[in-house]
Short mmCIF file of C-alpha atoms in Angstrom, two decimals:
data_model
loop_
_atom_site.label_atom_id
_atom_site.label_comp_id
_atom_site.label_asym_id
_atom_site.label_seq_id
_atom_site.Cartn_x
_atom_site.Cartn_y
_atom_site.Cartn_z
CA UNK T 1 0.00 0.00 0.00
CA UNK T 2 1.12 3.54 -0.80
CA UNK T 3 0.19 5.59 2.26
CA UNK T 4 0.45 9.29 3.11
CA UNK T 5 0.30 10.30 6.79
CA UNK T 6 0.19 13.91 7.97
CA UNK T 7 1.22 14.91 11.48
CA UNK T 8 3.63 11.98 11.45
CA UNK T 9 6.52 13.51 13.37
CA UNK T 10 5.16 12.66 16.83
CA UNK T 11 2.26 11.17 18.80
CA UNK T 12 -0.32 9.03 17.06
CA UNK T 13 1.04 9.97 13.63
CA UNK T 14 4.52 8.71 14.50
CA UNK T 15 3.09 5.51 15.99
CA UNK T 16 1.03 4.97 12.81
CA UNK T 17 4.10 5.46 10.62
CA UNK T 18 6.06 2.89 12.64
CA UNK T 19 3.18 0.39 12.69
CA UNK T 20 2.45 0.67 8.96
CA UNK T 21 6.13 0.69 8.07
CA UNK T 22 6.64 -2.54 10.00
CA UNK T 23 3.77 -4.03 7.99
CA UNK T 24 5.61 -3.21 4.78
CA UNK T 25 3.77 -0.13 3.53
CA UNK T 26 5.35 2.41 1.20
CA UNK T 27 5.10 5.57 3.28
CA UNK T 28 5.02 9.30 2.69
CA UNK T 29 5.22 11.03 6.05
CA UNK T 30 4.58 14.71 6.66
CA UNK T 31 5.02 17.10 9.55
CA UNK T 32 6.84 20.30 10.35
CA UNK T 33 9.82 18.64 12.08
CA UNK T 34 12.21 17.43 9.37
CA UNK T 35 14.62 15.86 11.88
CA UNK T 36 11.85 13.82 13.53
CA UNK T 37 10.56 12.60 10.15
CA UNK T 38 14.09 11.61 9.09
CA UNK T 39 14.57 9.68 12.35
CA UNK T 40 11.43 7.66 11.56
CA UNK T 41 12.50 7.02 7.97
CA UNK T 42 15.93 5.82 9.10
CA UNK T 43 14.32 2.93 10.97
CA UNK T 44 13.28 1.31 7.69
CA UNK T 45 14.94 0.08 4.52
CA UNK T 46 16.07 2.70 1.99
CA UNK T 47 13.31 4.21 -0.16
CA UNK T 48 10.48 2.69 1.92
CA UNK T 49 9.73 5.98 3.67
CA UNK T 50 9.76 9.41 2.01
CA UNK T 51 9.74 12.56 4.14
CA UNK T 52 7.64 15.50 2.91
CA UNK T 53 7.80 18.25 5.55
CA UNK T 54 5.29 21.10 5.31
CA UNK T 55 2.72 23.09 7.29
CA UNK T 56 -0.78 21.62 6.80
CA UNK T 57 -2.41 25.00 7.37
CA UNK T 58 -0.84 26.20 4.10
CA UNK T 59 -3.20 25.32 1.23
CA UNK T 60 -0.55 25.57 -1.49
CA UNK T 61 1.89 23.47 0.57
CA UNK T 62 -0.69 20.65 0.64
CA UNK T 63 -0.92 20.79 -3.14
CA UNK T 64 2.86 20.83 -3.50
CA UNK T 65 3.19 17.79 -1.21
CA UNK T 66 0.66 15.88 -3.32
CA UNK T 67 2.58 16.82 -6.48
CA UNK T 68 5.79 15.50 -4.91
CA UNK T 69 4.09 12.18 -4.15
CA UNK T 70 2.60 12.00 -7.63
CA UNK T 71 6.01 12.51 -9.20
CA UNK T 72 7.26 9.40 -7.39
CA UNK T 73 4.31 6.99 -7.35
CA UNK T 74 1.49 8.57 -9.44
CA UNK T 75 -1.19 7.29 -7.01
CA UNK T 76 -2.02 6.77 -3.34
CA UNK T 77 -3.95 3.89 -1.80
CA UNK T 78 -4.47 5.33 1.68
CA UNK T 79 -4.37 8.88 3.03
CA UNK T 80 -4.46 9.43 6.79
CA UNK T 81 -5.03 13.10 7.61
CA UNK T 82 -3.91 13.06 11.21
CA UNK T 83 -2.31 16.47 11.87
CA UNK T 84 -3.93 18.69 14.45
CA UNK T 85 -3.53 20.44 17.76
CA UNK T 86 -5.53 21.34 20.87
CA UNK T 87 -6.25 24.60 22.66
CA UNK T 88 -8.75 25.09 25.44
CA UNK T 89 -11.13 27.96 26.11
CA UNK T 90 -11.35 30.03 29.28
CA UNK T 91 -14.87 31.51 29.17
CA UNK T 92 -13.87 34.15 31.73
CA UNK T 93 -11.53 35.56 29.07
CA UNK T 94 -13.33 34.44 25.93
CA UNK T 95 -10.94 34.73 22.97
CA UNK T 96 -12.12 34.21 19.38
CA UNK T 97 -8.50 33.82 18.28
CA UNK T 98 -8.46 30.36 19.89
CA UNK T 99 -11.37 29.34 17.66
CA UNK T 100 -9.69 30.71 14.55
CA UNK T 101 -6.52 28.77 15.29
CA UNK T 102 -8.38 25.53 16.03
CA UNK T 103 -10.54 25.71 12.91
CA UNK T 104 -7.48 26.52 10.79
CA UNK T 105 -5.17 23.90 12.33
CA UNK T 106 -7.66 21.07 12.71
CA UNK T 107 -10.51 21.52 10.22
CA UNK T 108 -9.42 23.69 7.30
CA UNK T 109 -6.03 21.96 7.14
CA UNK T 110 -7.92 18.69 6.68
CA UNK T 111 -10.08 20.20 3.94
CA UNK T 112 -6.88 21.26 2.17
CA UNK T 113 -5.54 17.72 2.58
CA UNK T 114 -8.67 16.15 1.12
CA UNK T 115 -8.53 18.50 -1.86
CA UNK T 116 -4.87 17.65 -2.49
CA UNK T 117 -5.20 13.90 -1.96
CA UNK T 118 -8.39 13.03 -3.86
CA UNK T 119 -6.84 13.15 -7.35
CA UNK T 120 -4.18 10.65 -6.25
CA UNK T 121 -6.71 8.38 -4.51
CA UNK T 122 -8.85 8.33 -7.65
CA UNK T 123 -5.96 6.60 -9.43
CA UNK T 124 -6.00 3.68 -6.97
CA UNK T 125 -8.11 0.52 -7.21
CA UNK T 126 -8.39 0.33 -3.40
CA UNK T 127 -8.56 3.91 -2.18
CA UNK T 128 -9.14 4.84 1.45
CA UNK T 129 -9.43 8.34 2.93
CA UNK T 130 -9.15 8.64 6.70
CA UNK T 131 -9.45 11.71 8.96
CA UNK T 132 -8.58 12.19 12.62
CA UNK T 133 -11.43 13.46 14.78
CA UNK T 134 -12.01 12.75 18.48
CA UNK T 135 -14.59 11.49 20.95
CA UNK T 136 -14.80 15.21 21.86
CA UNK T 137 -16.81 15.49 18.63
CA UNK T 138 -19.73 13.61 20.20
CA UNK T 139 -20.93 16.43 22.46
CA UNK T 140 -20.05 19.79 23.96
CA UNK T 141 -17.58 19.70 26.86
CA UNK T 142 -16.38 22.55 29.11
CA UNK T 143 -13.12 24.20 27.89
CA UNK T 144 -13.44 22.19 24.66
CA UNK T 145 -15.65 24.72 22.90
CA UNK T 146 -13.06 25.38 20.14
CA UNK T 147 -11.30 22.02 19.98
CA UNK T 148 -14.53 20.03 20.15
CA UNK T 149 -16.19 22.17 17.50
CA UNK T 150 -13.27 21.63 15.10
CA UNK T 151 -13.36 17.87 15.70
CA UNK T 152 -17.14 17.74 15.29
CA UNK T 153 -16.73 19.51 11.95
CA UNK T 154 -14.20 16.87 10.88
CA UNK T 155 -16.51 14.02 11.90
CA UNK T 156 -19.41 15.59 10.01
CA UNK T 157 -17.21 16.18 6.94
CA UNK T 158 -15.99 12.59 6.77
CA UNK T 159 -19.43 11.12 7.38
CA UNK T 160 -20.67 13.13 4.40
CA UNK T 161 -17.65 12.19 2.27
CA UNK T 162 -18.27 8.50 3.00
CA UNK T 163 -21.63 8.86 1.25
CA UNK T 164 -20.51 11.21 -1.52
CA UNK T 165 -17.43 9.19 -2.51
CA UNK T 166 -19.06 5.76 -2.30
CA UNK T 167 -20.00 5.77 -6.03
CA UNK T 168 -16.27 6.16 -6.81
CA UNK T 169 -15.36 3.20 -4.55
CA UNK T 170 -13.32 5.44 -2.26
CA UNK T 171 -13.69 4.13 1.28
CA UNK T 172 -13.88 6.89 3.90
CA UNK T 173 -13.30 6.51 7.63
CA UNK T 174 -13.14 8.87 10.58
CA UNK T 175 -11.06 8.18 13.69
CA UNK T 176 -12.50 9.15 17.09
CA UNK T 177 -9.98 8.30 19.82
CA UNK T 178 -10.42 8.72 23.52
CA UNK T 179 -7.41 9.84 25.54
CA UNK T 180 -4.06 8.79 24.04
CA UNK T 181 -0.72 9.53 25.71
CA UNK T 182 1.12 11.90 23.34
CA UNK T 183 3.14 15.12 23.68
CA UNK T 184 -0.17 16.92 23.08
CA UNK T 185 -2.10 15.26 25.91
CA UNK T 186 0.92 15.47 28.23
CA UNK T 187 0.00 19.17 28.51
CA UNK T 188 -3.52 18.44 29.80
CA UNK T 189 -4.19 19.53 33.38
CA UNK T 190 -7.30 17.41 33.95
CA UNK T 191 -8.02 13.68 34.53
CA UNK T 192 -7.86 11.51 31.40
CA UNK T 193 -9.83 8.28 32.02
CA UNK T 194 -8.81 5.11 30.18
CA UNK T 195 -5.64 6.71 28.81
CA UNK T 196 -3.86 4.41 26.32
CA UNK T 197 -0.46 4.49 24.61
CA UNK T 198 0.08 5.85 21.10
CA UNK T 199 1.32 2.42 20.01
CA UNK T 200 -1.93 0.80 21.12
CA UNK T 201 -3.93 3.54 19.41
CA UNK T 202 -2.02 2.91 16.17
CA UNK T 203 -2.90 -0.78 16.29
CA UNK T 204 -6.59 0.04 16.81
CA UNK T 205 -6.47 2.43 13.85
CA UNK T 206 -4.65 0.10 11.46
CA UNK T 207 -7.00 -2.77 12.31
CA UNK T 208 -9.96 -0.44 11.68
CA UNK T 209 -8.52 0.66 8.35
CA UNK T 210 -8.06 -2.96 7.28
CA UNK T 211 -11.73 -3.62 8.08
CA UNK T 212 -12.87 -0.41 6.32
CA UNK T 213 -14.67 0.70 9.48
CA UNK T 214 -16.58 3.93 8.87
CA UNK T 215 -15.83 5.16 12.39
CA UNK T 216 -12.77 3.89 14.23
CA UNK T 217 -13.35 4.70 17.91
CA UNK T 218 -11.40 3.43 20.91
CA UNK T 219 -11.03 2.35 23.61
CA UNK T 220 -14.49 0.85 23.17
CA UNK T 221 -15.64 1.19 26.77
CA UNK T 222 -14.82 4.89 26.72
CA UNK T 223 -16.26 5.70 23.29
CA UNK T 224 -19.48 3.76 23.94
CA UNK T 225 -19.90 5.53 27.29
CA UNK T 226 -19.40 8.92 25.62
CA UNK T 227 -21.93 8.09 22.90
CA UNK T 228 -24.49 7.00 25.49
CA UNK T 229 -23.99 10.16 27.56
CA UNK T 230 -24.25 12.48 24.56
CA UNK T 231 -27.42 10.72 23.37
CA UNK T 232 -29.23 11.76 26.55
CA UNK T 233 -31.84 14.58 26.41
CA UNK T 234 -30.08 17.96 26.44
CA UNK T 235 -31.09 18.97 29.96
CA UNK T 236 -29.99 15.64 31.43
CA UNK T 237 -26.74 15.72 29.43
CA UNK T 238 -25.74 19.21 30.55
CA UNK T 239 -26.67 18.48 34.17
CA UNK T 240 -24.63 15.27 34.18
CA UNK T 241 -21.55 16.83 32.55
CA UNK T 242 -21.70 19.80 34.92
CA UNK T 243 -21.72 17.47 37.93
CA UNK T 244 -18.81 15.47 36.49
CA UNK T 245 -16.77 18.63 35.97
CA UNK T 246 -17.49 19.93 39.47
CA UNK T 247 -16.23 16.63 40.92
CA UNK T 248 -12.81 17.03 39.29
#
């Protein structure tokens, strides 16, 4: 498989690159840290992993990265748009700039990636498009007003793309992880129930991709619990979440 992974220099993206590389995939890995990407590539045989560093929030850079891949392999079988970040909102000092950054870094960057990748996926006989969302997309959570909104937009986008691209035989999946130990979540200052390693998350994701799961969510106990809570009537949901937050 010819696979492009964004946000591959650390965290889940790095773990995915290592897992897929060990399974023999031909990889194109992207991120802003050239040295980190090179360190990943050096763990595999020559020419198995190509490093394409760029900033995913730059629309033209996404297009240039796709052109670089096309010049080498003409097509892609799997694209995993994983890059993203997290910022939290303090409603006592409400700042719209946080929302702008989250929408740009998480959602619009993924839109740019889809636009750049689709022409290459259309040249494959077994195309798969995958986007990284979060269980935070299931319902509104305190401090997650910006991050959760960007992830909900991603989940909605990929659910729609799964329907729209089905006639072209392009399989679309969205990933909704719970808490995964990464440099990003290491900054969190709140409890993270059922925290799992990035390596374990990568195995969940790769297994889900192999099965063409439309939504790859994990760990199951956590994601099912979140779905059940967010399916409650609005008044009950907000009351329950407020009590949970006050207990922290």
